[in-house]
Structures are given as C-alpha cells and as structure tokens.
Amino acid sequence: MNNQPEKQPNAEQETRPFEQTNSVVIPVRAEELRVDSQIVETGRLRVSKSVDETVQSIELPEMHEETEVYRVAVNQVIHTAPPVRHEGDTLIIPVLREEVVVQKRLILVEEVHITRKPVHTHRQETVSLRQETVGVERVPRASPPTDSSAEL
C-alpha cells in the first residue's frame, strides 16, 4: 500500500480534462413526453321526448258501380238469333221465344239493356296521427360527482 495521499485535482484540471486527452465531451440529453387523458365534465343535458296525438277527419274517395236493368219490348219476327252486343256502355242481351205455328219462326220478344255507371261517393274516416317532439334542456354543472355514476 502506498501511504501517500491521493492527489486532489485542482480546479484547473477539472475544467480542462480534454486538453490532456485531446477529446471533447458533448453531453447528450433527451426529453420525454407523457400524455394522459382524463374525463372532465363540461356540462349536462336532459333530453325528453313526448308523443302528441291528434284526431283528424279525412275524406276518402270511393268508387263502386251501380247496374240498371230494364226491359225493352220488341215483339218482332226474326229468322236468326241476334248476338249479344254492346251499344256504348250498355250490354244488350236478346231474349227469344219460339212459337209453334204452321211454320216455326223466331220472335224477338224483348231485349234486356244493362248499363253500368260509376258512382263516386265520399265517406268520413277518423284517423289518429302521432307526432313526436324532443326537448333538450341544459342542466347547470354540479360539483364533481363523488361516485362513479354520471348523468349524460
């Protein structure tokens, strides 16, 4: 062991260590960023919804047909049976009868005329209509909640 006291470096030696070793020391530093997020209440809303129901009377168009049937007397001798025919909106159906005479002949006794015509009427219906309305109300911010429950 060496009993000589260790040499303490003087201030001049501490500030110039690079002169002795011919090297330069450059300190390298790094910064770190830590990002956290927290839930912070900025306000509250109360949303309500209601359904309003009104009764309205509406008129609905309807269509149906009515048929008129009437007989037209002809009483005319014919040789062949006439066909069923249309005259405008009227359907004409011949009604025949055979008569026994010395000779047989066809006699057009009558015609049945059938006319169809549309009849438009209106009827009242009561219907129920619903309409929803939504109200939004801002609720004043309260002091921070002490438990984990939160109102949206």
Coordinates of N, CA and C in Angstrom, one line a residue:
M1 N 0.8 -1.2 0.0 CA 0.0 0.0 0.0 C 0.9 1.2 0.0
N2 N 0.3 2.2 -0.6 CA 1.0 3.4 -0.7 C 0.4 4.4 0.3
N3 N 1.3 5.0 1.1 CA 0.8 5.9 2.2 C 0.8 7.3 1.7
Q4 N 1.0 7.5 0.5 CA 1.0 8.9 0.0 C -0.5 9.3 -0.2
P5 N -0.8 10.5 0.2 CA -2.1 10.9 0.0 C -2.5 11.1 -1.5
E6 N -3.7 10.8 -1.8 CA -4.1 10.9 -3.2 C -4.1 12.4 -3.6
K7 N -3.8 12.5 -4.8 CA -3.8 13.9 -5.3 C -5.2 14.3 -5.6
Q8 N -5.6 15.5 -5.1 CA -6.9 16.0 -5.4 C -6.7 16.9 -6.7
P9 N -7.6 16.7 -7.6 CA -7.4 17.5 -8.8 C -7.8 18.9 -8.5
N10 N -7.1 19.8 -9.0 CA -7.4 21.2 -8.8 C -8.5 21.7 -9.8
A11 N -8.9 22.9 -9.6 CA -10.0 23.4 -10.5 C -9.5 23.5 -11.9
E12 N -8.3 23.8 -12.1 CA -7.8 23.9 -13.5 C -7.8 22.6 -14.2
Q13 N -7.5 21.5 -13.5 CA -7.5 20.2 -14.1 C -9.0 19.8 -14.3
E14 N -9.9 20.1 -13.5 CA -11.3 19.7 -13.7 C -11.9 20.4 -14.9
T15 N -11.6 21.6 -15.2 CA -12.2 22.3 -16.3 C -11.5 22.0 -17.6
R16 N -10.3 21.4 -17.6 CA -9.6 21.1 -18.8 C -9.2 19.6 -18.9
P17 N -10.1 18.7 -18.8 CA -9.7 17.4 -19.0 C -9.5 17.0 -20.4
F18 N -10.1 17.7 -21.3 CA -9.9 17.4 -22.7 C -8.6 17.8 -23.3
E19 N -7.9 18.7 -22.6 CA -6.6 19.1 -23.1 C -5.6 18.0 -22.9
Q20 N -5.8 17.2 -21.8 CA -4.8 16.2 -21.6 C -5.1 15.0 -22.5
T21 N -6.3 14.7 -22.8 CA -6.6 13.5 -23.7 C -6.9 13.9 -25.1
N22 N -7.0 15.2 -25.4 CA -7.3 15.7 -26.8 C -8.7 15.2 -27.3
S23 N -9.6 15.1 -26.4 CA -11.0 14.7 -26.8 C -12.0 15.7 -26.2
V24 N -13.2 15.8 -26.9 CA -14.2 16.7 -26.5 C -15.4 15.9 -26.0
V25 N -15.9 16.3 -24.9 CA -17.1 15.6 -24.3 C -18.3 16.5 -24.6
I26 N -19.3 15.9 -25.3 CA -20.5 16.6 -25.6 C -21.7 15.9 -24.8
P27 N -22.3 16.6 -23.9 CA -23.4 15.9 -23.2 C -24.6 15.7 -24.2
V28 N -25.2 14.6 -24.1 CA -26.4 14.3 -24.9 C -27.6 14.2 -23.9
R29 N -28.6 14.9 -24.3 CA -29.8 15.0 -23.4 C -31.0 14.5 -24.2
A30 N -32.0 14.0 -23.5 CA -33.3 13.5 -24.2 C -34.4 14.0 -23.3
E31 N -35.5 14.4 -24.0 CA -36.7 14.8 -23.3 C -37.7 13.8 -23.5
E32 N -38.5 13.6 -22.5 CA -39.6 12.6 -22.6 C -40.9 13.3 -22.5
L33 N -41.9 12.8 -23.2 CA -43.3 13.4 -23.2 C -44.2 12.3 -22.6
R34 N -45.0 12.7 -21.7 CA -46.0 11.8 -21.1 C -47.4 12.4 -21.3
V35 N -48.3 11.7 -22.1 CA -49.6 12.2 -22.4 C -50.6 11.4 -21.6
D36 N -51.5 12.0 -20.9 CA -52.6 11.3 -20.2 C -53.9 12.0 -20.6
S37 N -55.0 11.3 -20.5 CA -56.3 11.9 -20.8 C -57.2 11.7 -19.5
Q38 N -58.0 12.6 -19.3 CA -58.9 12.5 -18.2 C -60.3 12.9 -18.6
I39 N -61.3 12.3 -18.1 CA -62.7 12.6 -18.4 C -63.1 13.8 -17.5
V40 N -63.5 14.9 -18.2 CA -63.8 16.1 -17.5 C -65.3 16.5 -17.9
E41 N -66.1 16.7 -16.9 CA -67.5 17.1 -17.2 C -67.5 18.5 -17.6
T42 N -68.0 18.8 -18.8 CA -68.1 20.2 -19.3 C -69.5 20.7 -19.2
G43 N -70.5 19.9 -19.0 CA -71.9 20.3 -18.9 C -72.8 19.1 -19.0
R44 N -74.1 19.3 -18.8 CA -75.1 18.2 -18.8 C -76.2 18.6 -19.6
L45 N -76.9 17.6 -20.2 CA -78.1 17.8 -21.0 C -79.2 16.9 -20.5
R46 N -80.4 17.3 -20.5 CA -81.6 16.5 -20.2 C -82.4 16.5 -21.4
V47 N -82.6 15.3 -22.0 CA -83.4 15.1 -23.2 C -84.7 14.5 -22.9
S48 N -85.8 15.0 -23.4 CA -87.1 14.5 -23.1 C -87.8 14.3 -24.5
K49 N -88.7 13.3 -24.5 CA -89.4 13.1 -25.8 C -90.9 12.9 -25.4
S50 N -91.8 13.5 -26.1 CA -93.2 13.3 -25.9 C -93.9 13.0 -27.2
V51 N -95.0 12.3 -27.1 CA -95.8 12.0 -28.3 C -97.1 12.7 -28.2
D52 N -97.4 13.5 -29.2 CA -98.7 14.2 -29.2 C -99.6 13.5 -30.2
E53 N -100.8 13.2 -29.9 CA -101.7 12.5 -30.8 C -102.9 13.4 -31.1
T54 N -103.2 13.6 -32.3 CA -104.4 14.4 -32.7 C -105.3 13.5 -33.6
V55 N -106.6 13.8 -33.5 CA -107.6 13.0 -34.3 C -108.0 14.0 -35.4
Q56 N -107.9 13.5 -36.6 CA -108.3 14.3 -37.7 C -109.4 13.5 -38.5
S57 N -110.3 14.2 -39.1 CA -111.3 13.6 -40.0 C -110.8 13.8 -41.4
I58 N -110.7 12.7 -42.2 CA -110.3 12.8 -43.6 C -111.4 12.2 -44.5
E59 N -111.4 12.7 -45.7 CA -112.4 12.3 -46.7 C -111.7 11.3 -47.7
L60 N -112.2 10.1 -47.8 CA -111.6 9.1 -48.7 C -112.5 8.9 -49.9
P61 N -112.0 9.0 -51.1 CA -112.8 8.8 -52.3 C -113.0 7.3 -52.4
E62 N -114.2 6.9 -52.8 CA -114.5 5.5 -53.1 C -115.2 5.4 -54.4
M63 N -115.2 4.3 -55.0 CA -115.8 4.1 -56.3 C -116.5 2.7 -56.3
H64 N -117.8 2.7 -56.7 CA -118.4 1.4 -56.9 C -119.4 1.6 -58.2
E65 N -119.8 0.5 -58.7 CA -120.7 0.6 -59.8 C -122.1 0.2 -59.5
E66 N -123.1 0.9 -60.0 CA -124.5 0.5 -59.9 C -124.9 0.0 -61.3
T67 N -125.8 -0.9 -61.3 CA -126.3 -1.5 -62.5 C -127.8 -1.2 -62.7
E68 N -128.1 -0.7 -63.8 CA -129.5 -0.5 -64.1 C -129.9 -1.6 -65.1
V69 N -131.0 -2.3 -64.8 CA -131.5 -3.3 -65.8 C -133.0 -2.9 -66.1
Y70 N -133.2 -2.8 -67.4 CA -134.6 -2.5 -67.8 C -134.9 -3.3 -69.1
R71 N -136.1 -3.6 -69.3 CA -136.6 -4.4 -70.4 C -137.2 -3.5 -71.5
V72 N -136.8 -3.9 -72.7 CA -137.4 -3.2 -73.8 C -138.2 -4.2 -74.7
A73 N -139.5 -4.0 -74.8 CA -140.3 -4.9 -75.6 C -140.1 -4.6 -77.1
V74 N -139.9 -5.8 -77.8 CA -139.6 -5.7 -79.3 C -140.7 -6.4 -80.0
N75 N -141.1 -7.6 -79.7 CA -142.1 -8.4 -80.4 C -142.0 -8.3 -81.9
Q76 N -140.9 -8.8 -82.4 CA -140.6 -8.7 -83.8 C -140.2 -10.1 -84.3
V77 N -140.6 -10.6 -85.5 CA -140.3 -11.9 -86.0 C -138.9 -11.7 -86.7
I78 N -138.0 -12.7 -86.3 CA -136.7 -12.7 -86.9 C -136.4 -14.1 -87.4
H79 N -135.4 -14.2 -88.2 CA -135.0 -15.5 -88.8 C -133.8 -16.2 -88.1
T80 N -132.9 -15.4 -87.5 CA -131.8 -16.0 -86.8 C -131.7 -15.2 -85.5
A81 N -131.1 -15.9 -84.5 CA -130.9 -15.2 -83.2 C -129.9 -14.2 -83.2
P82 N -130.2 -13.0 -82.8 CA -129.2 -11.9 -82.8 C -128.1 -12.1 -81.7
P83 N -126.9 -11.7 -82.0 CA -125.9 -11.9 -80.9 C -126.0 -10.9 -79.8
V84 N -125.4 -11.2 -78.7 CA -125.2 -10.3 -77.6 C -124.3 -9.1 -78.1
R85 N -124.7 -7.9 -77.8 CA -124.0 -6.8 -78.3 C -123.8 -5.6 -77.3
H86 N -122.9 -4.7 -77.6 CA -122.7 -3.5 -76.8 C -123.1 -2.3 -77.6
E87 N -123.8 -1.4 -77.0 CA -124.1 -0.1 -77.5 C -123.6 0.9 -76.5
G88 N -122.4 1.5 -76.7 CA -121.8 2.4 -75.7 C -121.5 1.6 -74.4
D89 N -122.0 2.1 -73.3 CA -121.8 1.4 -72.0 C -122.9 0.4 -71.7
T90 N -123.8 0.1 -72.7 CA -124.9 -0.8 -72.4 C -124.7 -2.1 -73.1
L91 N -124.9 -3.2 -72.4 CA -124.8 -4.5 -72.9 C -126.3 -5.0 -73.2
I92 N -126.5 -5.4 -74.4 CA -127.9 -5.8 -74.9 C -127.9 -7.3 -75.1
I93 N -128.8 -8.0 -74.3 CA -128.9 -9.4 -74.4 C -130.3 -9.7 -75.0
P94 N -130.4 -10.4 -76.2 CA -131.7 -10.7 -76.8 C -132.3 -11.8 -76.0
V95 N -133.7 -11.7 -75.8 CA -134.4 -12.8 -75.2 C -135.4 -13.3 -76.3
L96 N -135.3 -14.6 -76.5 CA -136.0 -15.2 -77.6 C -137.1 -16.1 -77.1
R97 N -138.2 -16.3 -78.0 CA -139.2 -17.3 -77.7 C -139.6 -17.9 -79.0
E98 N -139.8 -19.2 -79.0 CA -140.3 -19.9 -80.2 C -141.8 -20.0 -80.1
E99 N -142.5 -19.8 -81.2 CA -143.9 -20.0 -81.3 C -144.2 -21.1 -82.2
V100 N -145.1 -22.0 -81.9 CA -145.5 -23.0 -82.8 C -146.7 -22.5 -83.6
V101 N -146.4 -22.5 -84.9 CA -147.4 -22.1 -85.9 C -147.3 -23.1 -87.0
V102 N -148.0 -22.9 -88.0 CA -147.8 -23.7 -89.2 C -146.3 -23.7 -89.6
Q103 N -145.7 -22.7 -89.3 CA -144.3 -22.7 -89.5 C -143.7 -22.1 -88.2
K104 N -142.5 -22.5 -88.1 CA -141.8 -22.1 -86.9 C -141.0 -20.8 -87.2
R105 N -141.0 -19.8 -86.3 CA -140.3 -18.6 -86.5 C -139.8 -18.0 -85.2
L106 N -138.8 -17.3 -85.3 CA -138.3 -16.6 -84.1 C -138.9 -15.3 -83.9
I107 N -139.2 -15.0 -82.7 CA -139.8 -13.7 -82.4 C -139.0 -13.1 -81.3
L108 N -138.4 -11.9 -81.6 CA -137.7 -11.2 -80.6 C -138.7 -10.5 -79.7
V109 N -138.8 -11.1 -78.5 CA -139.8 -10.6 -77.6 C -139.3 -9.3 -76.9
E110 N -138.1 -9.3 -76.4 CA -137.6 -8.2 -75.7 C -136.1 -8.2 -75.7
E111 N -135.5 -7.1 -75.3 CA -134.1 -7.0 -75.1 C -133.9 -6.5 -73.6
V112 N -132.9 -7.1 -73.0 CA -132.5 -6.6 -71.7 C -131.3 -5.7 -71.9
H113 N -131.5 -4.5 -71.5 CA -130.4 -3.5 -71.6 C -129.8 -3.3 -70.2
I114 N -128.5 -3.5 -70.1 CA -127.7 -3.4 -68.9 C -126.7 -2.3 -69.0
T115 N -126.8 -1.3 -68.2 CA -125.9 -0.1 -68.3 C -125.1 0.0 -67.0
R116 N -123.8 0.0 -67.1 CA -123.0 0.2 -65.8 C -122.5 1.6 -65.8
K117 N -122.6 2.3 -64.6 CA -122.1 3.6 -64.5 C -121.4 3.7 -63.1
P118 N -120.3 4.4 -63.1 CA -119.5 4.5 -61.9 C -120.2 5.5 -61.0
V119 N -120.3 5.3 -59.7 CA -120.8 6.2 -58.7 C -119.7 6.5 -57.7
H120 N -119.4 7.8 -57.6 CA -118.3 8.3 -56.7 C -119.0 8.9 -55.5
T121 N -118.6 8.4 -54.4 CA -119.1 8.9 -53.1 C -117.9 9.2 -52.2
H122 N -118.1 9.9 -51.1 CA -117.1 10.2 -50.1 C -117.6 9.8 -48.8
R123 N -116.7 9.3 -48.0 CA -117.1 8.9 -46.6 C -116.1 9.5 -45.7
Q124 N -116.5 9.7 -44.5 CA -115.6 10.3 -43.4 C -115.0 9.1 -42.6
E125 N -113.7 9.3 -42.4 CA -112.9 8.3 -41.6 C -112.3 9.1 -40.5
T126 N -112.2 8.6 -39.3 CA -111.4 9.2 -38.2 C -110.1 8.4 -38.1
V127 N -109.1 9.1 -38.2 CA -107.7 8.5 -38.1 C -107.0 9.2 -36.9
S128 N -106.1 8.5 -36.3 CA -105.2 9.0 -35.3 C -103.8 9.2 -35.8
L129 N -103.3 10.5 -35.6 CA -102.0 10.8 -36.1 C -101.1 11.1 -34.9
R130 N -99.9 10.6 -34.9 CA -99.0 10.9 -33.8 C -97.8 11.7 -34.3
Q131 N -97.3 12.6 -33.4 CA -96.2 13.4 -33.7 C -95.3 13.4 -32.5
E132 N -94.0 13.2 -32.6 CA -93.1 13.2 -31.5 C -92.4 14.5 -31.5
T133 N -92.2 15.0 -30.3 CA -91.4 16.2 -30.1 C -90.3 15.9 -29.1
V134 N -89.1 16.5 -29.3 CA -88.0 16.3 -28.4 C -87.6 17.6 -27.8
G135 N -87.4 17.7 -26.5 CA -86.9 18.9 -25.9 C -85.5 18.6 -25.3
V136 N -84.6 19.6 -25.4 CA -83.3 19.5 -24.9 C -83.1 20.6 -23.9
E137 N -82.7 20.3 -22.7 CA -82.6 21.4 -21.7 C -81.2 21.2 -21.1
R138 N -80.4 22.3 -21.1 CA -79.1 22.3 -20.5 C -79.2 22.4 -19.0
V139 N -78.6 21.5 -18.3 CA -78.6 21.4 -16.8 C -77.4 22.0 -16.3
P140 N -77.5 22.9 -15.3 CA -76.3 23.6 -14.8 C -75.3 22.5 -14.2
R141 N -74.0 22.8 -14.4 CA -73.0 21.8 -14.0 C -73.0 21.8 -12.4
A142 N -73.0 20.6 -11.9 CA -72.9 20.4 -10.4 C -71.5 20.3 -10.0
S143 N -71.3 20.2 -8.7 CA -69.9 19.9 -8.2 C -69.5 18.5 -8.7
P144 N -68.2 18.3 -8.8 CA -67.8 17.0 -9.3 C -68.4 15.8 -8.5
P145 N -68.9 14.8 -9.2 CA -69.5 13.7 -8.5 C -68.5 12.9 -7.7
T146 N -69.0 12.4 -6.5 CA -68.1 11.7 -5.6 C -68.1 10.2 -5.9
D147 N -69.1 9.7 -6.6 CA -69.1 8.3 -7.0 C -68.9 8.2 -8.5
S148 N -69.0 7.0 -9.0 CA -68.7 6.7 -10.4 C -69.9 6.9 -11.3
S149 N -71.1 7.3 -10.8 CA -72.3 7.4 -11.6 C -72.2 8.8 -12.3
A150 N -72.7 8.9 -13.5 CA -72.7 10.2 -14.2 C -73.9 10.2 -15.0
E151 N -74.5 11.5 -15.2 CA -75.7 11.7 -16.0 C -75.2 12.2 -17.3
L152 N -75.8 11.6 -18.4 CA -75.5 12.1 -19.8 C -76.3 13.3 -20.1

